[in-house]
mmCIF file of C-alpha atoms in Angstrom:
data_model
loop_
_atom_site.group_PDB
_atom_site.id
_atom_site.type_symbol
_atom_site.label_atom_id
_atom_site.label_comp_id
_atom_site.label_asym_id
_atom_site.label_seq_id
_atom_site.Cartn_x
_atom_site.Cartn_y
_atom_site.Cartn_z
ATOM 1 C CA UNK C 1 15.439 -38.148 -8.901
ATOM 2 C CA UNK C 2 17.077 -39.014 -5.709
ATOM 3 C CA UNK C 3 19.416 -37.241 -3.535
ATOM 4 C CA UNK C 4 22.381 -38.908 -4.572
ATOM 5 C CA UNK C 5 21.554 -38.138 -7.917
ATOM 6 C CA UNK C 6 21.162 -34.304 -7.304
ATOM 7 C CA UNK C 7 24.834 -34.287 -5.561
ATOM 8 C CA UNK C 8 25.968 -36.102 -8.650
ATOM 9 C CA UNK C 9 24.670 -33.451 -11.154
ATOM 10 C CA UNK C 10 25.805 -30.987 -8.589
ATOM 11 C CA UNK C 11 29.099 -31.803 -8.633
ATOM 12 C CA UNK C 12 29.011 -32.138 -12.618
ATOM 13 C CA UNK C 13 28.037 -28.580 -12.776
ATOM 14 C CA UNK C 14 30.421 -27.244 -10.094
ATOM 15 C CA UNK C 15 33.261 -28.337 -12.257
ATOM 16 C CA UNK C 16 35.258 -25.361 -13.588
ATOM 17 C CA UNK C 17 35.084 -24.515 -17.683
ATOM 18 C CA UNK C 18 39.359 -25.929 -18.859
ATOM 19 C CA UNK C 19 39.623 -23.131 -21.228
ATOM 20 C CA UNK C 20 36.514 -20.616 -20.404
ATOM 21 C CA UNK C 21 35.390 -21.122 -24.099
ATOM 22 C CA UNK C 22 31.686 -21.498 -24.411
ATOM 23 C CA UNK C 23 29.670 -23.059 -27.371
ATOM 24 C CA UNK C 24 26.241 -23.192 -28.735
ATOM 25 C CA UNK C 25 23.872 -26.241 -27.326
ATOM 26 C CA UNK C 26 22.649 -27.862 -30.804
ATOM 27 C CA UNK C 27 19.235 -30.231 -30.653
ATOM 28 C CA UNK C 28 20.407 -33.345 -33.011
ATOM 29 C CA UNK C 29 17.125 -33.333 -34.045
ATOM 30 C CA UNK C 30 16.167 -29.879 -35.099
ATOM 31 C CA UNK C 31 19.978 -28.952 -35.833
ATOM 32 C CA UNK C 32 18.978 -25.762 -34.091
ATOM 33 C CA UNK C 33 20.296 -24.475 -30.980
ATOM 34 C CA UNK C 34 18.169 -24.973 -27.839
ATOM 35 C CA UNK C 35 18.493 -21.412 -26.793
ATOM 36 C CA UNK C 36 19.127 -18.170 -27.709
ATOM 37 C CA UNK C 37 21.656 -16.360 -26.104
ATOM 38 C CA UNK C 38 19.266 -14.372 -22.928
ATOM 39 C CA UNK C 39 20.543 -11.176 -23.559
ATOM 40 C CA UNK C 40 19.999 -11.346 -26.919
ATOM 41 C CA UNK C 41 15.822 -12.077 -26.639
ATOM 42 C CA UNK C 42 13.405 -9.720 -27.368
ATOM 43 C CA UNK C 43 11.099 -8.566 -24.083
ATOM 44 C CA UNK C 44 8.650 -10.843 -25.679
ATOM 45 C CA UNK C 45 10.207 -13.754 -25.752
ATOM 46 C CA UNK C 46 11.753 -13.183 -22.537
ATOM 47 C CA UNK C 47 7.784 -12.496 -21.298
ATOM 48 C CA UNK C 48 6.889 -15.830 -22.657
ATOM 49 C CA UNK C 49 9.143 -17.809 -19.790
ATOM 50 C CA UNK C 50 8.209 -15.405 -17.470
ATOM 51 C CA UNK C 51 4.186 -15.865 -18.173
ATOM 52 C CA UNK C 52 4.463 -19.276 -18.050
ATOM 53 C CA UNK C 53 6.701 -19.069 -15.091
ATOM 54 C CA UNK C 54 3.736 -17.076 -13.540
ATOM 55 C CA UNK C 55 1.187 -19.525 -14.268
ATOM 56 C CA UNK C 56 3.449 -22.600 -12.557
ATOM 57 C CA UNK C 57 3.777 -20.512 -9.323
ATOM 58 C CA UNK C 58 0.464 -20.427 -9.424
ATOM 59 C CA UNK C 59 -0.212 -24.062 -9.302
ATOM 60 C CA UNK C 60 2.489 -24.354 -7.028
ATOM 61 C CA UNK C 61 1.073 -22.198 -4.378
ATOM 62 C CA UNK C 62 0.049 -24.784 -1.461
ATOM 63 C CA UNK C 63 3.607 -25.971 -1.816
ATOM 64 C CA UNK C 64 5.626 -22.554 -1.276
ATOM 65 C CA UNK C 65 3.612 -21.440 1.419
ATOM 66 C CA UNK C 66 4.182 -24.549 3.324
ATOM 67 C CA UNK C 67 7.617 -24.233 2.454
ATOM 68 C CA UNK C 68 7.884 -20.672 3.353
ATOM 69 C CA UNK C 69 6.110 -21.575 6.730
ATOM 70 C CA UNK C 70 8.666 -23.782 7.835
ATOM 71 C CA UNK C 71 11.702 -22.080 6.811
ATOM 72 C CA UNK C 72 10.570 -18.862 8.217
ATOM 73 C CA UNK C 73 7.206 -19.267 10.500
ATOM 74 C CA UNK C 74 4.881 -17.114 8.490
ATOM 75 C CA UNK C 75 1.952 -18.040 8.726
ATOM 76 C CA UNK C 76 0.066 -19.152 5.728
ATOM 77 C CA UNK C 77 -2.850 -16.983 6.491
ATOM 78 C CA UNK C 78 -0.753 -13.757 5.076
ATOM 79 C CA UNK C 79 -1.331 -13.031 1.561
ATOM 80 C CA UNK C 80 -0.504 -10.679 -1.261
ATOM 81 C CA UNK C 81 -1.327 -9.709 -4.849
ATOM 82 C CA UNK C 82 -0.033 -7.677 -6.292
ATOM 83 C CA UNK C 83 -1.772 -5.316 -8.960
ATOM 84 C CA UNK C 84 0.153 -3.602 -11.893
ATOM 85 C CA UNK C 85 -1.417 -0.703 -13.901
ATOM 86 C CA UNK C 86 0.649 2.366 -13.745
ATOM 87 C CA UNK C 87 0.076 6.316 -14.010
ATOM 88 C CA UNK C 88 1.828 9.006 -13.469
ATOM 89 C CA UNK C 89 2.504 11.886 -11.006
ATOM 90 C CA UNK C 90 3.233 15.713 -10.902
ATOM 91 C CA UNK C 91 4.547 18.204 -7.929
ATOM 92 C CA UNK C 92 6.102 20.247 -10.252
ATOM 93 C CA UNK C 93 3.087 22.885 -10.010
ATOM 94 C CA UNK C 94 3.168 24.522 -6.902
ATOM 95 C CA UNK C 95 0.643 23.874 -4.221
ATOM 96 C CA UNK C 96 -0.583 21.123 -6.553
ATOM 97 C CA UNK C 97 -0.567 17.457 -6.762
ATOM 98 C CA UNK C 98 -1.266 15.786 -9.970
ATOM 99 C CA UNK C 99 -2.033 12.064 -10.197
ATOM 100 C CA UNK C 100 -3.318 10.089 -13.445
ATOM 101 C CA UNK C 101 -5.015 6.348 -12.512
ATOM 102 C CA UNK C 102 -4.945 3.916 -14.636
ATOM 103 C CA UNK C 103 -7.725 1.175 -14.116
ATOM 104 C CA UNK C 104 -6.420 -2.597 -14.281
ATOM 105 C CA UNK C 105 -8.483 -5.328 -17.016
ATOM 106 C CA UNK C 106 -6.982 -7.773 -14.475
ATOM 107 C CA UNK C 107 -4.096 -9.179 -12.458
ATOM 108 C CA UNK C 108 -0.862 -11.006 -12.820
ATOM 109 C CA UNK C 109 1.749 -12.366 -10.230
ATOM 110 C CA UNK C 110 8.269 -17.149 -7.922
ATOM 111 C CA UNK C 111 10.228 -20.625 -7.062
ATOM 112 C CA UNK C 112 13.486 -22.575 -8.110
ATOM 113 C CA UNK C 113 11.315 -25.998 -8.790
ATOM 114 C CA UNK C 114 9.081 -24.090 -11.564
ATOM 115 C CA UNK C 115 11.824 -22.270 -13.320
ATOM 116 C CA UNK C 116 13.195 -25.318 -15.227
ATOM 117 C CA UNK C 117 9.396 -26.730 -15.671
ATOM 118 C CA UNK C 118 9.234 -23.027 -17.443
ATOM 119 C CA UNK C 119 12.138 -23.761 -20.095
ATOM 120 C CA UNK C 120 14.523 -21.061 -19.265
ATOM 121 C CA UNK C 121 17.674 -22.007 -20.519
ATOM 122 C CA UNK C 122 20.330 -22.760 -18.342
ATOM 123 C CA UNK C 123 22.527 -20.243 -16.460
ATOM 124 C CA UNK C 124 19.509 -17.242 -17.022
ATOM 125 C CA UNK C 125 18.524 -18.111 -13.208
ATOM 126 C CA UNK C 126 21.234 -19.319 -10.392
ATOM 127 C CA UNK C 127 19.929 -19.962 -7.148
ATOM 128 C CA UNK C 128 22.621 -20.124 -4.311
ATOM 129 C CA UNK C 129 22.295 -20.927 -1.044
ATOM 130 C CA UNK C 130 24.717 -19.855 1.844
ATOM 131 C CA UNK C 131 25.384 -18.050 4.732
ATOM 132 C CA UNK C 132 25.731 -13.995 4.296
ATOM 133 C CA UNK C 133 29.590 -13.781 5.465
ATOM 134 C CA UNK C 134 30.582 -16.850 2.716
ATOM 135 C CA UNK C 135 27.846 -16.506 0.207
ATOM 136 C CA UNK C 136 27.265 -12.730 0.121
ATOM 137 C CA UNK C 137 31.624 -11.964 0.286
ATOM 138 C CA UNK C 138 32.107 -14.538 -2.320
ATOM 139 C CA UNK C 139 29.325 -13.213 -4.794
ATOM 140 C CA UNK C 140 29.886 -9.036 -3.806
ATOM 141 C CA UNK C 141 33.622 -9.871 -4.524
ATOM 142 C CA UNK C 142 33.037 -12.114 -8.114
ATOM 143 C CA UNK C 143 34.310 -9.797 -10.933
ATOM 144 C CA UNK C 144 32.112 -11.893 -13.575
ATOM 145 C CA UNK C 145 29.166 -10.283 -12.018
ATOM 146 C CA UNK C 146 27.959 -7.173 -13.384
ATOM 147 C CA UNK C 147 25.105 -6.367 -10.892
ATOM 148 C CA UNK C 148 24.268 -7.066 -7.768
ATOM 149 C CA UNK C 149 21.515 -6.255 -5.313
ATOM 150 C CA UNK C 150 19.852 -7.457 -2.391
ATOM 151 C CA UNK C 151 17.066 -7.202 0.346
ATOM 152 C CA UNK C 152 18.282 -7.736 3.963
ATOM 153 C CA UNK C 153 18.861 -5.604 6.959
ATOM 154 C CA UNK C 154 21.571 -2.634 7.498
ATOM 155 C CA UNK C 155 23.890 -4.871 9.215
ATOM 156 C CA UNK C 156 23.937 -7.129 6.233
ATOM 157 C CA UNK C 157 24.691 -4.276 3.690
ATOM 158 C CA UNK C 158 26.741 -3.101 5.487
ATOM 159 C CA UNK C 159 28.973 -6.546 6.164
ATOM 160 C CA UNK C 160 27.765 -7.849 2.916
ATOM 161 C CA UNK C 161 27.383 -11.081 4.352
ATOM 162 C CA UNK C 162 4.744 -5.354 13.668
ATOM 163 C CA UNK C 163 2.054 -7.465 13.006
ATOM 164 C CA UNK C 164 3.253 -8.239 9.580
ATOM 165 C CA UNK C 165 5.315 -11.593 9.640
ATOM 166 C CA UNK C 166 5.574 -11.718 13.325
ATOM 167 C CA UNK C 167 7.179 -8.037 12.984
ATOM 168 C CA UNK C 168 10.208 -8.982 10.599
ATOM 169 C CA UNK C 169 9.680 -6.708 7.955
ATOM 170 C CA UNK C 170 11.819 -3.605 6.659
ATOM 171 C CA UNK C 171 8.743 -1.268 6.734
ATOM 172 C CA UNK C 172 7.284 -2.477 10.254
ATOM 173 C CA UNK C 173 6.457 0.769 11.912
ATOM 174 C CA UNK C 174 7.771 0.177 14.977
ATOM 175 C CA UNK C 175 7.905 3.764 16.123
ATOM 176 C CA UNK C 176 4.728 5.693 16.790
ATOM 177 C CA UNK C 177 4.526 9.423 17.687
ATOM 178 C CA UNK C 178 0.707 10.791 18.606
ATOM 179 C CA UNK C 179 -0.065 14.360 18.841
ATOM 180 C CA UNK C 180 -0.596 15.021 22.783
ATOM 181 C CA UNK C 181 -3.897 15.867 22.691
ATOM 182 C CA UNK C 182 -4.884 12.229 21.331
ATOM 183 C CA UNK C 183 -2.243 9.976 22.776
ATOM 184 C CA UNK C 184 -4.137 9.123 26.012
ATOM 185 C CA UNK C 185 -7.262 7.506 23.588
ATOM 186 C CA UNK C 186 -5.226 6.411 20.800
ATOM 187 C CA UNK C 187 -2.625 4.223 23.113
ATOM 188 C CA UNK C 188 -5.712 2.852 24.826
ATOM 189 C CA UNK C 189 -7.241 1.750 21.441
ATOM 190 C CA UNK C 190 -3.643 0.865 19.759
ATOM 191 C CA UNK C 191 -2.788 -1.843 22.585
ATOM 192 C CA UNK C 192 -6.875 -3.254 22.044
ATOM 193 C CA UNK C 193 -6.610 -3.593 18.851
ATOM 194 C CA UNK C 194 -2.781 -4.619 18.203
ATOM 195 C CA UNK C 195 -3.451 -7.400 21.453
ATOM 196 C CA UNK C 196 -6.570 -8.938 20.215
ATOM 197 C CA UNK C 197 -5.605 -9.229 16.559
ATOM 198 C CA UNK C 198 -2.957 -11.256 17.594
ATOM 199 C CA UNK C 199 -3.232 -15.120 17.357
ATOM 200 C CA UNK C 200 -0.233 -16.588 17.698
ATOM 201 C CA UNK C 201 0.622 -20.246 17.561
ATOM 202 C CA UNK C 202 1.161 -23.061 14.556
ATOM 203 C CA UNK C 203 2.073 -21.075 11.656
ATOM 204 C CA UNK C 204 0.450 -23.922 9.725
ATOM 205 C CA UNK C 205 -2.931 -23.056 11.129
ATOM 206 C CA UNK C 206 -4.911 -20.914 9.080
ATOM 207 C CA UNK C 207 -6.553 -18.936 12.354
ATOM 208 C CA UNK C 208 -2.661 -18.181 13.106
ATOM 209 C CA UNK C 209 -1.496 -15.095 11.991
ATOM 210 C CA UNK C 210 1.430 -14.227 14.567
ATOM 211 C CA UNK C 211 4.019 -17.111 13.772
ATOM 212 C CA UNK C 212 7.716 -17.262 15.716
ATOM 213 C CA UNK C 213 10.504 -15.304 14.998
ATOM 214 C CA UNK C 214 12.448 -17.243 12.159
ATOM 215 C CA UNK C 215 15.107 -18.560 14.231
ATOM 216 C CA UNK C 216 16.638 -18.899 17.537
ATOM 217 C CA UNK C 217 19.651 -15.921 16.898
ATOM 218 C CA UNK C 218 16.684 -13.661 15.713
ATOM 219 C CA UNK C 219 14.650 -14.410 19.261
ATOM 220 C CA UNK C 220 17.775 -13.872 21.068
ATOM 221 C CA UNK C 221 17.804 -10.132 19.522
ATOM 222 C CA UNK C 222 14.515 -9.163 20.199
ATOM 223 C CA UNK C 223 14.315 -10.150 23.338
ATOM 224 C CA UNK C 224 17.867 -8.331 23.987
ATOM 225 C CA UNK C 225 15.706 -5.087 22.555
ATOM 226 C CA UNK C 226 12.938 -6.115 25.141
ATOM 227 C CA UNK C 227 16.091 -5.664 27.942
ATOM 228 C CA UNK C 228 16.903 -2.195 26.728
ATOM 229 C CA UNK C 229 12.890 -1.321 26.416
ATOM 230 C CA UNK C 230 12.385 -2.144 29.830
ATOM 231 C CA UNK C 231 15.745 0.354 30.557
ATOM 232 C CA UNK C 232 15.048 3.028 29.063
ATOM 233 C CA UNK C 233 11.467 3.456 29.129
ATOM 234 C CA UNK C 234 7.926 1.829 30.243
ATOM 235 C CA UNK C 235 6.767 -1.577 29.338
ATOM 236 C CA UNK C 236 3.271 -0.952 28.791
ATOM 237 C CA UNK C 237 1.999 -4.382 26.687
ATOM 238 C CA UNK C 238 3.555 -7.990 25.795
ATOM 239 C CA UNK C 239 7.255 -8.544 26.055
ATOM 240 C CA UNK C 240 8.741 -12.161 25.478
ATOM 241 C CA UNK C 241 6.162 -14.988 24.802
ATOM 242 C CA UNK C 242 8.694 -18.053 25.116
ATOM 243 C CA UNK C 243 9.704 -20.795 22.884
ATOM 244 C CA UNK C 244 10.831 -18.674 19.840
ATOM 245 C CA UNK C 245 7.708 -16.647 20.041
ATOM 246 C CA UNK C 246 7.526 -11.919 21.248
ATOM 247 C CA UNK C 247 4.406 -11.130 21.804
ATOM 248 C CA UNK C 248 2.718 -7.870 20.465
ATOM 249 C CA UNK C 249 5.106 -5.485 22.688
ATOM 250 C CA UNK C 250 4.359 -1.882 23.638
ATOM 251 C CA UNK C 251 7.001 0.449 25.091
ATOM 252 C CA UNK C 252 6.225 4.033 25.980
ATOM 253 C CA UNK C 253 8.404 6.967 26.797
ATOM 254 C CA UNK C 254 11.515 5.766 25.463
ATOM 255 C CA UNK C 255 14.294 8.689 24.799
ATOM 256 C CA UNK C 256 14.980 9.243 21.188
ATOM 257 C CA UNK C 257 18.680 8.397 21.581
ATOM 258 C CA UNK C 258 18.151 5.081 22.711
ATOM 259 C CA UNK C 259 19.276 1.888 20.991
ATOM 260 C CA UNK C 260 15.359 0.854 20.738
ATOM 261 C CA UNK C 261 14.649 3.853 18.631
ATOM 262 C CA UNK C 262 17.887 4.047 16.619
ATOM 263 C CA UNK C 263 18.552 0.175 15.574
ATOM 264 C CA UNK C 264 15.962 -1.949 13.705
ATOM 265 C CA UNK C 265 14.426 -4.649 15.616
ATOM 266 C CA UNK C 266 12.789 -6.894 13.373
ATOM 267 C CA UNK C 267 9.871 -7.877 15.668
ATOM 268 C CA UNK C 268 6.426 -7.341 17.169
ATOM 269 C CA UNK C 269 7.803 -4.608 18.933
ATOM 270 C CA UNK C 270 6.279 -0.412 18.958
ATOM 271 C CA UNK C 271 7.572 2.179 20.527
ATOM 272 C CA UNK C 272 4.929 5.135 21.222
ATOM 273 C CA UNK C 273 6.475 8.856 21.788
ATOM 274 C CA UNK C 274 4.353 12.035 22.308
ATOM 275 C CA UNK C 275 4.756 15.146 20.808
ATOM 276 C CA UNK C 276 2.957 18.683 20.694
ATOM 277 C CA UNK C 277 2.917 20.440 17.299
ATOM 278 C CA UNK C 278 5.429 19.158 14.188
ATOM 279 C CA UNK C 279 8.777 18.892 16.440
ATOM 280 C CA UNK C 280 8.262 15.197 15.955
ATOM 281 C CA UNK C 281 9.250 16.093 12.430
ATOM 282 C CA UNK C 282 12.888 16.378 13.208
ATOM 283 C CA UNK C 283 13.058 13.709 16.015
ATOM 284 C CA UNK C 284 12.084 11.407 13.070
ATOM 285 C CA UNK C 285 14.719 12.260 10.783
ATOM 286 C CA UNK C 286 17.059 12.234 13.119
ATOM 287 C CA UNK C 287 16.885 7.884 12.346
ATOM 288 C CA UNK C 288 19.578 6.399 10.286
ATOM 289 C CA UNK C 289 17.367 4.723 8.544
ATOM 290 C CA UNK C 290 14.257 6.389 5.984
ATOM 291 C CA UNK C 291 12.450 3.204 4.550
ATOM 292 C CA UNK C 292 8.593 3.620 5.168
ATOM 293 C CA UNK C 293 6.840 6.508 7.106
ATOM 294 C CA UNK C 294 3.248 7.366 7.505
ATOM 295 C CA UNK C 295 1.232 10.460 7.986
ATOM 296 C CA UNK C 296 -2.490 10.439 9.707
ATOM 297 C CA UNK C 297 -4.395 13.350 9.487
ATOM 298 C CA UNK C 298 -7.031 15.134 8.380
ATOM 299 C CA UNK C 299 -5.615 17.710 6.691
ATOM 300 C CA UNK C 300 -4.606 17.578 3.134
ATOM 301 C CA UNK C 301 -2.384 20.024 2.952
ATOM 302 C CA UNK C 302 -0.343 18.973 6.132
ATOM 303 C CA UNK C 303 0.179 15.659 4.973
ATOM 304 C CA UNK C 304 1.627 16.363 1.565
ATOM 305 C CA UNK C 305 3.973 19.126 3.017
ATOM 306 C CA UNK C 306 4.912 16.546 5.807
ATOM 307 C CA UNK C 307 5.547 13.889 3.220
ATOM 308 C CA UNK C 308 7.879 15.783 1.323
ATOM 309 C CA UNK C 309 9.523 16.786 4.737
ATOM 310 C CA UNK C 310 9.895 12.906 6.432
ATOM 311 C CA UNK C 311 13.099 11.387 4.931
ATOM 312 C CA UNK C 312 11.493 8.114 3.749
ATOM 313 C CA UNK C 313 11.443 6.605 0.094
ATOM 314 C CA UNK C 314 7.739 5.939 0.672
ATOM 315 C CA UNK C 315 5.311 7.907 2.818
ATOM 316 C CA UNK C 316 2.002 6.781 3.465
ATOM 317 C CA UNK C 317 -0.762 9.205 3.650
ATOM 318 C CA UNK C 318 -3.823 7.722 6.064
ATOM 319 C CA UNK C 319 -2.289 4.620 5.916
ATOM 320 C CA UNK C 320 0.430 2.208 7.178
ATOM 321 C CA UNK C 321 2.928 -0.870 6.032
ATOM 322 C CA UNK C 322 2.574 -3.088 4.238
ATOM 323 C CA UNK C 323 0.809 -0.910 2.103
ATOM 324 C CA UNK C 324 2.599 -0.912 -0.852
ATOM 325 C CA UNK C 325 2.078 -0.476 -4.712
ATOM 326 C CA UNK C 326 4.618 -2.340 -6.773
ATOM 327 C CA UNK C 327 3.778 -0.088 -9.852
ATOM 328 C CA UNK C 328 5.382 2.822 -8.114
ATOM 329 C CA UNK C 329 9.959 3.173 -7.183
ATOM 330 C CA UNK C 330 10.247 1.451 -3.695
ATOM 331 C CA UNK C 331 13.695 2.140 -1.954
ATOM 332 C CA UNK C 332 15.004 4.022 1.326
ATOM 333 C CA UNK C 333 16.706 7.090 2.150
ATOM 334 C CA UNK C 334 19.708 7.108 4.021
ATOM 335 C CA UNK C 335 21.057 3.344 5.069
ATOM 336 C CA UNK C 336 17.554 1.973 4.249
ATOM 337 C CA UNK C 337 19.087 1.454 0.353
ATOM 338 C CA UNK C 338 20.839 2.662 -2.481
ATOM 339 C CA UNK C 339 18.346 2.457 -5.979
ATOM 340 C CA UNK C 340 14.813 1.707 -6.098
ATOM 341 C CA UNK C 341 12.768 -1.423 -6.925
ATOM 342 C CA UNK C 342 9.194 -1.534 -9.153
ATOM 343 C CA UNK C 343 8.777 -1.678 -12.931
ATOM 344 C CA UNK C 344 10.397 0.605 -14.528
ATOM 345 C CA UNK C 345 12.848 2.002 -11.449
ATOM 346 C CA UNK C 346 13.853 -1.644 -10.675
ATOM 347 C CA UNK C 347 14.510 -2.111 -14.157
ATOM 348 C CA UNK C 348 16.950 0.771 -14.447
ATOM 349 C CA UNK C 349 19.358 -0.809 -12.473
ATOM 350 C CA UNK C 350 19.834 -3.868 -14.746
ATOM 351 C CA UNK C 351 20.492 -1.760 -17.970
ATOM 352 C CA UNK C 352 22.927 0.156 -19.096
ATOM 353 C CA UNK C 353 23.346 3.215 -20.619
ATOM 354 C CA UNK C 354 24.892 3.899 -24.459
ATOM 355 C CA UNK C 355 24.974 6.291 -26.180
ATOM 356 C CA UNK C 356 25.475 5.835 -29.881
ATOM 357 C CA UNK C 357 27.044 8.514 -32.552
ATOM 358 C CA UNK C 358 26.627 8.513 -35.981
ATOM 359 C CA UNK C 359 28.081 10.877 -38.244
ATOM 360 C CA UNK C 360 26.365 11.954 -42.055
ATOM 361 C CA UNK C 361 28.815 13.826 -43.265
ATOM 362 C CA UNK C 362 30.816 11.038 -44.936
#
């Protein structure tokens, strides 16, 4: 199919229905339709497109990480699976955490190519490209659509418009605070380790694994964060690499109310603050935002009463983003989100409730 053939069907599709009425596709054939209404399939037969969805991605793989490599720089030496088997949890004992682990037989695991190869009827899956202040108004403000979410930055909720990915992720820890008594050897090992994991260049290179930032605007800003680093506090590692490209950036002693602290950077950038017993408790939550937060320690008990004390939709214990386990609710606290995302607590927000009366005594 060539190009001007896609504009053609394109513009085919765009046109508007005359009289909104809608009508049953009918195989001459068969004489039976081609698809079922979606809404009214069974979670089987709604697993079936999705499985072999699954199993097309799969084959596809080379092809969407190039792709995602040159539309965003990540380098195609990051990878992910993700494993579902799900248990359950407790804190309603006191002094007591209950977990139940369920052991996975095996794994399972998305692209706009492979979703018509999969036979999904039409209309079940729209893919629309724009920019956020068109695209995002014009869908938020369509009364036809029932639900809507999306994954972006505060700024773009809000106008509805650090290693990881070359730092542009939502649960990038880019502030740090050590316990005086260890900050003098942990900076020194941090700023090793976070420099010499680093290789940046080609994101096409499988040795790369710090790509650019994903566009020009997006270099601009991190570099404008760099400015206000440099300000307000002490340039210790890094700073601006050139040619779309931060490298890993270390900035020490910056106050708690500056604009590095309280506004999300999106880039290879950390911010390392002491602090002497649990005061760093409060300077935390005193952030907007309450995405991802971690806890190292030792002690048990201090990091499941800090846990439930950090105002974060995920706290990791011992361990830091991007770990993640997609069979437990992911979402933020404050302007980090509304809802929550993974099996069953993304599902929620696509259902709705009813509740159905029946009377006996007629």
């Amino acid at each position: 199919m060539d190009w001007t053939t896609v504009v053609e069907c394109l513009k085919i599709i765009a046109d508007p229905s005359t009289d909104g009425k809608t009508f049953k596709l009918i195989n001459p054939y068969t004489h039976e339709p081609v698809a079922d209404g979606w809404r009214d399939l069974s979670p089987d037969d709604r697993g079936a497109y999705l499985r072999k969805l699954s199993h097309l991605i799969k084959e596809n793989m080379p092809e969407l990480a190039r792709l995602e490599s040159i539309s965003m720089g990540k380098p195609v030496s990051l990878y992910i699976e993700g494993k579902h088997a799900q248990g359950t949890s407790s804190v309603n004992t006191p002094d007591l955490l209950s977990i139940s682990l369920r052991r996975p037989y095996g794994v399972s695991a998305f692209a706009a190519k492979s979703i018509a190869e999969a036979g999904f009827p039409p209309g079940v899956v729209n893919i629309i490209s724009g920019f956020r202040s068109s695209a995002g108004s014009a869908i938020s403000s369509h009364m036809d659509m029932r639900c809507l979410s999306f994954t972006g930055s505060t700024s773009a909720g809000q106008n509805f418009s650090i290693h990881f990915t070359s730092g542009q992720t939502c649960i990038a820890n880019y502030r740090i605070y050590v316990q005086e008594s260890v900050a003098d050897k942990f900076i020194a090992v941090f700023k090793e380790k976070f420099g010499a994991a680093r290789r940046m260049g080609n994101p096409f290179e499988p040795t790369t694994n710090h790509g650019p930032q994903a566009d020009n605007i997006q270099y601009e800003r991190v570099t404008s964060y760099l400015e206000t680093g440099e300000k307000d506090g002490k340039l210790t590692m890094g700073g601006d690499g050139g040619k779309g490209f931060i490298k890993p950036t270390v900035f020490e002693n910056v106050p708690d109310d500056s604009r590095l602290m309280k506004e999300e950077v999106f880039g290879p950038v950390v911010a390392i603050n002491t602090f002497k017993i649990e005061e760093a408790i409060e300077r935390v939550n005193t952030s907007e935002f309450g995405l991802y937060a971690s806890v190292f320690t030792k002690d048990m008990d201090r990091a499941v009463r800090l846990s439930k004390l950090l105002e974060a939709g995920t706290v990791g214990v011992n361990s830091t983003s991007p770990t993640m386990v997609k069979v437990m609710p992911i979402g933020g606290y404050k302007q980090s989100g509304l809802g929550r995302e993974g099996l069953l607590s993304g599902l929620d927000s696509y259902l709705e409730t009813k509740t159905v009366l029946i009377s006996s005594s007629s």
